[in-house]
Coordinates of C-alpha atoms in Angstrom, one line a residue:
X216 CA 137.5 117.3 -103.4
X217 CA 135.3 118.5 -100.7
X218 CA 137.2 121.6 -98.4
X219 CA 137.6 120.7 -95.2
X220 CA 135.6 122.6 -92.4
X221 CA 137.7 125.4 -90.8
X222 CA 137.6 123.9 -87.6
X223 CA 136.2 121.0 -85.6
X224 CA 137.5 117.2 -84.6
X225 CA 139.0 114.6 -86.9
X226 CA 139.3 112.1 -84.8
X227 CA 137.8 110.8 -81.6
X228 CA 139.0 107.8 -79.2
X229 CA 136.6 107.1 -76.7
X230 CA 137.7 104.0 -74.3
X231 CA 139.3 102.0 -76.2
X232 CA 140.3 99.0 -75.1
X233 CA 142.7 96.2 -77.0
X234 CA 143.8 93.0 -75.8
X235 CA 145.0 89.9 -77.2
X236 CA 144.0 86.4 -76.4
X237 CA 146.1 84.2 -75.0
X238 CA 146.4 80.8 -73.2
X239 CA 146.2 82.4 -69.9
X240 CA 143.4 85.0 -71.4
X241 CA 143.0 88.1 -72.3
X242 CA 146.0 90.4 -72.3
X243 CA 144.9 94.1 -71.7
X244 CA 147.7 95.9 -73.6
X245 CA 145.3 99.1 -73.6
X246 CA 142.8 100.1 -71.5
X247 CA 140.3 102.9 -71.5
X248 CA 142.6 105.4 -74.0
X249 CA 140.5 108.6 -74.8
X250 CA 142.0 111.7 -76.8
X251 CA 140.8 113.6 -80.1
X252 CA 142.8 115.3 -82.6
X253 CA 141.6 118.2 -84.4
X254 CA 141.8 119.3 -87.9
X255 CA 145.1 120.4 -88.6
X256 CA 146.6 119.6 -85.1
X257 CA 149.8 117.7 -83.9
X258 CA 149.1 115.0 -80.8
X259 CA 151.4 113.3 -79.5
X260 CA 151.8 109.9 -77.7
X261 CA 154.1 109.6 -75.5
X262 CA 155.7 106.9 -72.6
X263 CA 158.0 103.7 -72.0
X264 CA 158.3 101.1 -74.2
X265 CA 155.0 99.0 -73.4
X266 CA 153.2 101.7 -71.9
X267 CA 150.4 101.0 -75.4
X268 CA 151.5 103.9 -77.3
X269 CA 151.8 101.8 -80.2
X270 CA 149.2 99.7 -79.8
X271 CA 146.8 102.6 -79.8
X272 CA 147.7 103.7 -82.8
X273 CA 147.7 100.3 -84.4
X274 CA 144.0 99.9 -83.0
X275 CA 143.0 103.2 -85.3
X276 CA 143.5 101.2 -88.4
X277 CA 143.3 98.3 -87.0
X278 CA 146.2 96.9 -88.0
X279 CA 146.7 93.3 -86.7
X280 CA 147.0 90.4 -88.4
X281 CA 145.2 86.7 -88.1
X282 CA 148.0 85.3 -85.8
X283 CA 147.5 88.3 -83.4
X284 CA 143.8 87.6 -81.9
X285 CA 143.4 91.1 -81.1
X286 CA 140.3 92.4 -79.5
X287 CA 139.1 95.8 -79.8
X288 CA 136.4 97.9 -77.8
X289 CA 135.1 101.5 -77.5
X290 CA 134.6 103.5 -80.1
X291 CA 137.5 105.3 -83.0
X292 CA 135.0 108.3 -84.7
X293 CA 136.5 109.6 -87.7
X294 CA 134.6 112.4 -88.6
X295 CA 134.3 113.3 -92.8
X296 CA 134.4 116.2 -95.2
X297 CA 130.6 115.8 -95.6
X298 CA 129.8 115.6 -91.7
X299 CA 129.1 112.2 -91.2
X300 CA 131.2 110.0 -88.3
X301 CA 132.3 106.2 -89.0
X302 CA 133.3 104.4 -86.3
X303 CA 136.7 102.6 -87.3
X304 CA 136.1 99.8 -84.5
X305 CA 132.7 98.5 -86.6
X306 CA 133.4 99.3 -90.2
X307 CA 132.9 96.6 -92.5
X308 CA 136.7 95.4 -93.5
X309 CA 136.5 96.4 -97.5
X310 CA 135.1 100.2 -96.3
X311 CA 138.4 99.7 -93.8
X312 CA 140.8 99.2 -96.4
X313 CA 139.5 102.6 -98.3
X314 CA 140.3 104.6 -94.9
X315 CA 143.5 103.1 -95.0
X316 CA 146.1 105.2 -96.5
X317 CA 143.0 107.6 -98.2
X318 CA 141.9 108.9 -95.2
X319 CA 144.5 107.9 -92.3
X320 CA 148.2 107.2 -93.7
X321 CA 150.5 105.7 -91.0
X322 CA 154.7 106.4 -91.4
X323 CA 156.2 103.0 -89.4
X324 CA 159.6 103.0 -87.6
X325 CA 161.6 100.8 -89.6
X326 CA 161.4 101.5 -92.9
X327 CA 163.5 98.7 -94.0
X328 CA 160.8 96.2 -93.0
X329 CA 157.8 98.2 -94.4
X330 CA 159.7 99.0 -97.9
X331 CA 159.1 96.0 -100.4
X332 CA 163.2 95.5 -101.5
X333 CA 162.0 94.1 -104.8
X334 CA 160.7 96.5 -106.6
X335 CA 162.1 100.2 -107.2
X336 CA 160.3 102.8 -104.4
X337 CA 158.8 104.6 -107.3
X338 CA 156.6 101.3 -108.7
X339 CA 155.9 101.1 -104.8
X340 CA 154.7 104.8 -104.5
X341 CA 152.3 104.6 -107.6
X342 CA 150.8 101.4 -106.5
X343 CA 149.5 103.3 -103.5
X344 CA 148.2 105.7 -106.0
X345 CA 146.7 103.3 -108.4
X346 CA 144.9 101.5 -105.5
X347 CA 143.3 104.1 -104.0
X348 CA 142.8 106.9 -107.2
X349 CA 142.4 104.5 -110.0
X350 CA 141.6 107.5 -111.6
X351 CA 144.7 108.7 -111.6
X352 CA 147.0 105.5 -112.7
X353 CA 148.3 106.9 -115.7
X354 CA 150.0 109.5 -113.9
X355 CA 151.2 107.5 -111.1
X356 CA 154.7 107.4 -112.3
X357 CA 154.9 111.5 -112.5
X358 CA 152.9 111.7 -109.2
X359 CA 155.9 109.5 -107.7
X360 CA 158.6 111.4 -108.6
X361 CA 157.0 114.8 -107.7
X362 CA 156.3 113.2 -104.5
X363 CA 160.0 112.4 -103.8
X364 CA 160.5 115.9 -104.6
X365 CA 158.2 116.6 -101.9
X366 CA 159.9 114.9 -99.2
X367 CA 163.2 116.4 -100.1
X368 CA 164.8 113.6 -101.9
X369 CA 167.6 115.2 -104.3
X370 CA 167.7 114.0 -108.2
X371 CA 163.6 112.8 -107.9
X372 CA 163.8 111.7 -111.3
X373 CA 167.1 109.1 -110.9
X374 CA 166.2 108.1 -107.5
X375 CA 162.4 106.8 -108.3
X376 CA 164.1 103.8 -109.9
X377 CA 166.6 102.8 -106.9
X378 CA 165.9 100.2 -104.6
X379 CA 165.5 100.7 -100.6
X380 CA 169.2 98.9 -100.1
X381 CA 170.5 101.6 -102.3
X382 CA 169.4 104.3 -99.9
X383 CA 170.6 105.7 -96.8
X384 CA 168.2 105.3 -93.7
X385 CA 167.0 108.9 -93.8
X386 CA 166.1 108.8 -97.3
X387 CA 164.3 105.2 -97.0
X388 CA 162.2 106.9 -94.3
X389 CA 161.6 110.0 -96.9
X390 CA 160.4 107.0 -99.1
X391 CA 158.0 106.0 -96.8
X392 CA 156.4 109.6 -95.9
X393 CA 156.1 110.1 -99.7
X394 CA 153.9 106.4 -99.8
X395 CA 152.1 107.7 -96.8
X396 CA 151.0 111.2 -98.2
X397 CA 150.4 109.8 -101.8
X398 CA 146.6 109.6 -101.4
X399 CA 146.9 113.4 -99.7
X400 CA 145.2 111.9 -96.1
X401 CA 143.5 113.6 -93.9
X402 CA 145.3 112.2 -90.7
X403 CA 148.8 111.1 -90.5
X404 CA 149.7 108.7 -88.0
X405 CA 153.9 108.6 -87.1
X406 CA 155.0 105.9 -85.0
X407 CA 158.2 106.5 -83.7
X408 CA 159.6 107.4 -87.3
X409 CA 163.2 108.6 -86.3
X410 CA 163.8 105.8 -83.8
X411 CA 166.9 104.1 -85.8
X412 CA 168.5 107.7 -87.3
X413 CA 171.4 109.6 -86.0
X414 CA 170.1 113.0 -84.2
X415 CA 171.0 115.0 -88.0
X416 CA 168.9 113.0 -89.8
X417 CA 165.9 113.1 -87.1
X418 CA 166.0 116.8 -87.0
X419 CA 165.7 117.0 -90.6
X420 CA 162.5 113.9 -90.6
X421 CA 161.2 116.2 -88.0
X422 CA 161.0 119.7 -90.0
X423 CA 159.9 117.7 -92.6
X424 CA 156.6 116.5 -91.2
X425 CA 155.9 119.9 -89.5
X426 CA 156.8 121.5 -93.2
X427 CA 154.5 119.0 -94.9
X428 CA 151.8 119.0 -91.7
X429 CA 151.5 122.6 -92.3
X430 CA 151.5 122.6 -96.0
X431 CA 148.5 120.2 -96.5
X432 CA 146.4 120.6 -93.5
X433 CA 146.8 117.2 -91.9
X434 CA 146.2 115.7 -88.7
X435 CA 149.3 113.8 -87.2
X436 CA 149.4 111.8 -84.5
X437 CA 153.1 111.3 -83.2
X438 CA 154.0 108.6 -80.8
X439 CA 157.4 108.9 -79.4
X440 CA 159.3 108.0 -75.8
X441 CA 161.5 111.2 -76.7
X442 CA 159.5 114.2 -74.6
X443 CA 162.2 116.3 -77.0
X444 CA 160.6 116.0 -79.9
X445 CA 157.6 116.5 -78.2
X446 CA 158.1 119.9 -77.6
X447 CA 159.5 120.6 -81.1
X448 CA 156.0 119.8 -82.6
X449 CA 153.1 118.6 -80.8
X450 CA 150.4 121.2 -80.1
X451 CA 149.3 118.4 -77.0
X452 CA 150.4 115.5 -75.6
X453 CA 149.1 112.3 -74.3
X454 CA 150.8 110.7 -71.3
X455 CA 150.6 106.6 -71.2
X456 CA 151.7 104.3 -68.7
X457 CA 150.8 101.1 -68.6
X458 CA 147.7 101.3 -71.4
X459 CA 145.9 103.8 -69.7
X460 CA 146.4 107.4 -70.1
X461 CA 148.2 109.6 -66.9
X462 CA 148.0 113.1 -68.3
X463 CA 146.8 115.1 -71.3
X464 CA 147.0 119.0 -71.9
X465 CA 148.4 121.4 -74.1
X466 CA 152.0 120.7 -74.8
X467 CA 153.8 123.6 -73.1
X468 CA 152.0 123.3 -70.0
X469 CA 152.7 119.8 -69.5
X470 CA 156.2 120.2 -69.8
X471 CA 156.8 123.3 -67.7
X472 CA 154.4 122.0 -65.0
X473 CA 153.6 118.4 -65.1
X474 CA 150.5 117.3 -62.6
X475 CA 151.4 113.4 -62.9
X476 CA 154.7 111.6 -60.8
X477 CA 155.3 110.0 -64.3
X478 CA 155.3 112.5 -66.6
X479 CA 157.7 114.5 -64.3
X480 CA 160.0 111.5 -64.2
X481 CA 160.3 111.1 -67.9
X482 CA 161.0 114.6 -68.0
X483 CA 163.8 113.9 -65.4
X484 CA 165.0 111.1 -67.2
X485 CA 166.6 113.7 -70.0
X486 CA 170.4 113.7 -69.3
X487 CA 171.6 117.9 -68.1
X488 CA 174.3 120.1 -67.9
X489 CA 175.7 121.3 -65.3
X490 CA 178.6 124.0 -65.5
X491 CA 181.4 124.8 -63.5
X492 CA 183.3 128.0 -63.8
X493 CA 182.1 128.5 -67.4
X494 CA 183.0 124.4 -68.3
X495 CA 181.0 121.3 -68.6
X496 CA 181.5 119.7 -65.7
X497 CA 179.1 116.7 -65.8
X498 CA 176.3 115.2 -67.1
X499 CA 173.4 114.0 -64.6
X500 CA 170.5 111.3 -65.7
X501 CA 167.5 110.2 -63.0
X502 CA 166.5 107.2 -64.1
X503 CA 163.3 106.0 -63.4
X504 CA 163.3 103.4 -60.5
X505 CA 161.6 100.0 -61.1
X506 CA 160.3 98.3 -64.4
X507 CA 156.9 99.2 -65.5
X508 CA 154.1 96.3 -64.7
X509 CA 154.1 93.6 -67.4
X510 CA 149.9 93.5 -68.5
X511 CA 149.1 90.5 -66.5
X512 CA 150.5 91.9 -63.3
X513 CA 149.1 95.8 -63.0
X514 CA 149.0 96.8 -59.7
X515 CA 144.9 97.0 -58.5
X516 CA 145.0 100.7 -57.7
X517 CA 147.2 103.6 -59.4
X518 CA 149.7 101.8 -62.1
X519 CA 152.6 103.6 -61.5
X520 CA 152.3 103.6 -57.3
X521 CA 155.0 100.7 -56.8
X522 CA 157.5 103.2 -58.9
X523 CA 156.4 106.9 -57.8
X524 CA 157.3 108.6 -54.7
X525 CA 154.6 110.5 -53.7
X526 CA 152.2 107.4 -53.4
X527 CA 149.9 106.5 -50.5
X528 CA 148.2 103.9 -49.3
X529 CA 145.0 105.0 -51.1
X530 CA 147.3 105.5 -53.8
X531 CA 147.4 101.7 -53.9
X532 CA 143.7 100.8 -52.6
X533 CA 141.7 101.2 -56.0
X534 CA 141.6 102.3 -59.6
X535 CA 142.4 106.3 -60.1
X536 CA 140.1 108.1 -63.2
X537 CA 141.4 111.1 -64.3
X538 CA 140.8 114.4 -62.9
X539 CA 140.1 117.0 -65.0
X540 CA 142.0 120.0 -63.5
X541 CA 140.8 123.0 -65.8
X542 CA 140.5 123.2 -69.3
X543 CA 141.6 119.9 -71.6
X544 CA 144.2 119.1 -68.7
X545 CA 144.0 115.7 -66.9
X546 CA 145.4 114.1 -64.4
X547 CA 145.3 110.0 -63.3
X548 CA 146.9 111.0 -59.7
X549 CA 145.3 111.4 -56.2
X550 CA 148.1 114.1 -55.4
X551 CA 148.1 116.2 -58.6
X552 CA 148.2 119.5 -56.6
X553 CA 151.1 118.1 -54.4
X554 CA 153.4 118.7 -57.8
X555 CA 152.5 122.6 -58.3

């Protein structure tokens, strides 16, 4: 296998845009998403439910069935070991299906509906292995259980023949890293993988994929509504609202000084405490006013004006582009220098 360059992009969005058709036409559930994730780097995805973070990441792959009449547009570069760039938005289908779980591996949610409950999670890691390395099918079955080992999964060599329903939660989402890193990819895509575990578990999914990010060299791309986890291990974030993107930078900036009303309010949303004479005395949460705008009914100018309390009237006049303030760091919002 080819080393990878020391440095350089793995992947490139550049406006992407996917809708689905409908009676009523063309739903615009994202709209003009650009970001790049280098070699080796964490990104993270982050907003409200609906704001297209998983959309985008479905897009990559291009994961949408028949039924879903999904129409994508811009350009998804993955760039190779050898130099060349394919373009994941034109390739052929059967060249797809190689880049899928080869080259890009994506961890879902709920493993419970991505986990197939009739056969044993070992047969289910070695067919990933057997599809992709054919080469390797005869030691699919050792490669499996090795791979549990991997992902922290006690007694490897009992546990390959259980069934999902005979695992706890947290291990059924270990199952499903150990599928998605079975081909060793290049870029792994998490989409909200600790959603339905208690916070122990999540902390321990979380070192997990930093541990094994930082063992093999991988890309991941994290989308997540929890800014929390965020700061535990993205090296940059990307800020959606409504399918477009609101801010971008370099993790630790954004946090400590966000230049978008949105990204400041999700950070606001995060329940504190406050002390009182050394004691706990209460608990405060901001929520966000408002509903964000369903696709059909965004708002003509800035998305998140009818919900932010800074806007203007030329706030609400026309579309906003994002300002680059100074190095990678970007900014949809007119006022961005009224939040320093």
């Amino acid at each position: 296998m080819p080393a990878e360059p020391p440095s350089g992009p793995l992947l490139e969005v550049r406006n992407l845009r996917t809708g689905f058709r409908t009676r009523r036409g063309l739903l615009q559930a994202v709209d003009g998403v650009a970001f790049a994730i280098a070699r080796a780097e964490t990104v993270a995805i982050v907003g409200e439910s609906g704001s297209g973070k998983s959309v985008t990441a479905m897009s990559i792959l291009r994961l949408f069935g028949r039924t879903d009449r999904a129409a994508i547009e811009g350009a998804i570069l993955l760039h190779g070991r050898d130099g060349g760039i394919r373009d994941l938005v034109t390739l052929p289908e059967p060249e797809l299906r190689d880049v899928r779980g080869r080259e890009i591996a994506v961890i879902f949610q709920d493993p419970s509906a991505s986990l197939n409950p009739v056969f044993p999670i070992g047969e289910q890691i070695a067919e990933a292995i057997r599809r992709h390395r054919p080469q390797e099918a005869a030691h699919a079955a050792r490669a499996a259980v090795e791979l549990l080992r991997d992902v922290g999964i006690a007694d490897p060599e009992r546990r390959v023949a259980a069934y999902p329903h005979q695992l706890s939660g947290g291990m059924r989402q270990r199952v499903m890293i150990a599928i998605a890193l079975a081909c060793q990819p290049r870029l792994l895509i998490a989409d909200e993988p600790t959603t339905a575990l208690d916070v122990t578990i999540q902390a321990q999914i979380m070192r997990l994929l930093a541990d094994l990010k930082a063992a093999r060299g991988m890309g991941l791309l994290f989308i997540t509504h929890d800014l929390a986890l965020v700061g535990e291990i993205a090296d940059r974030v990307v800020v959606m609202y409504a399918g477009q993107v609101v801010e971008t930078g370099a993790t630790d900036a954004v946090l400590a000084a966000p230049r978008h009303p949105y990204t400041r309010a999700l950070l606001e949303c995060r329940p504190e405490r406050h002390y009182r004479d050394g004691a706990e005395d209460e608990r405060l949460l901001r929520p966000i006013a408002g509903q964000p705008p369903r696709p059909t009914e965004v708002a003509a100018g800035c998305r998140f004006a009818p919900r932010c309390p800074l806007a203007e009237a030329a706030c609400r006049a026309g579309p906003v582009d994002l300002h680059l303030l100074h190095g990678d760091r970007q900014s949809r919002c007119r006022r961005w220098d009224a939040m320093a």
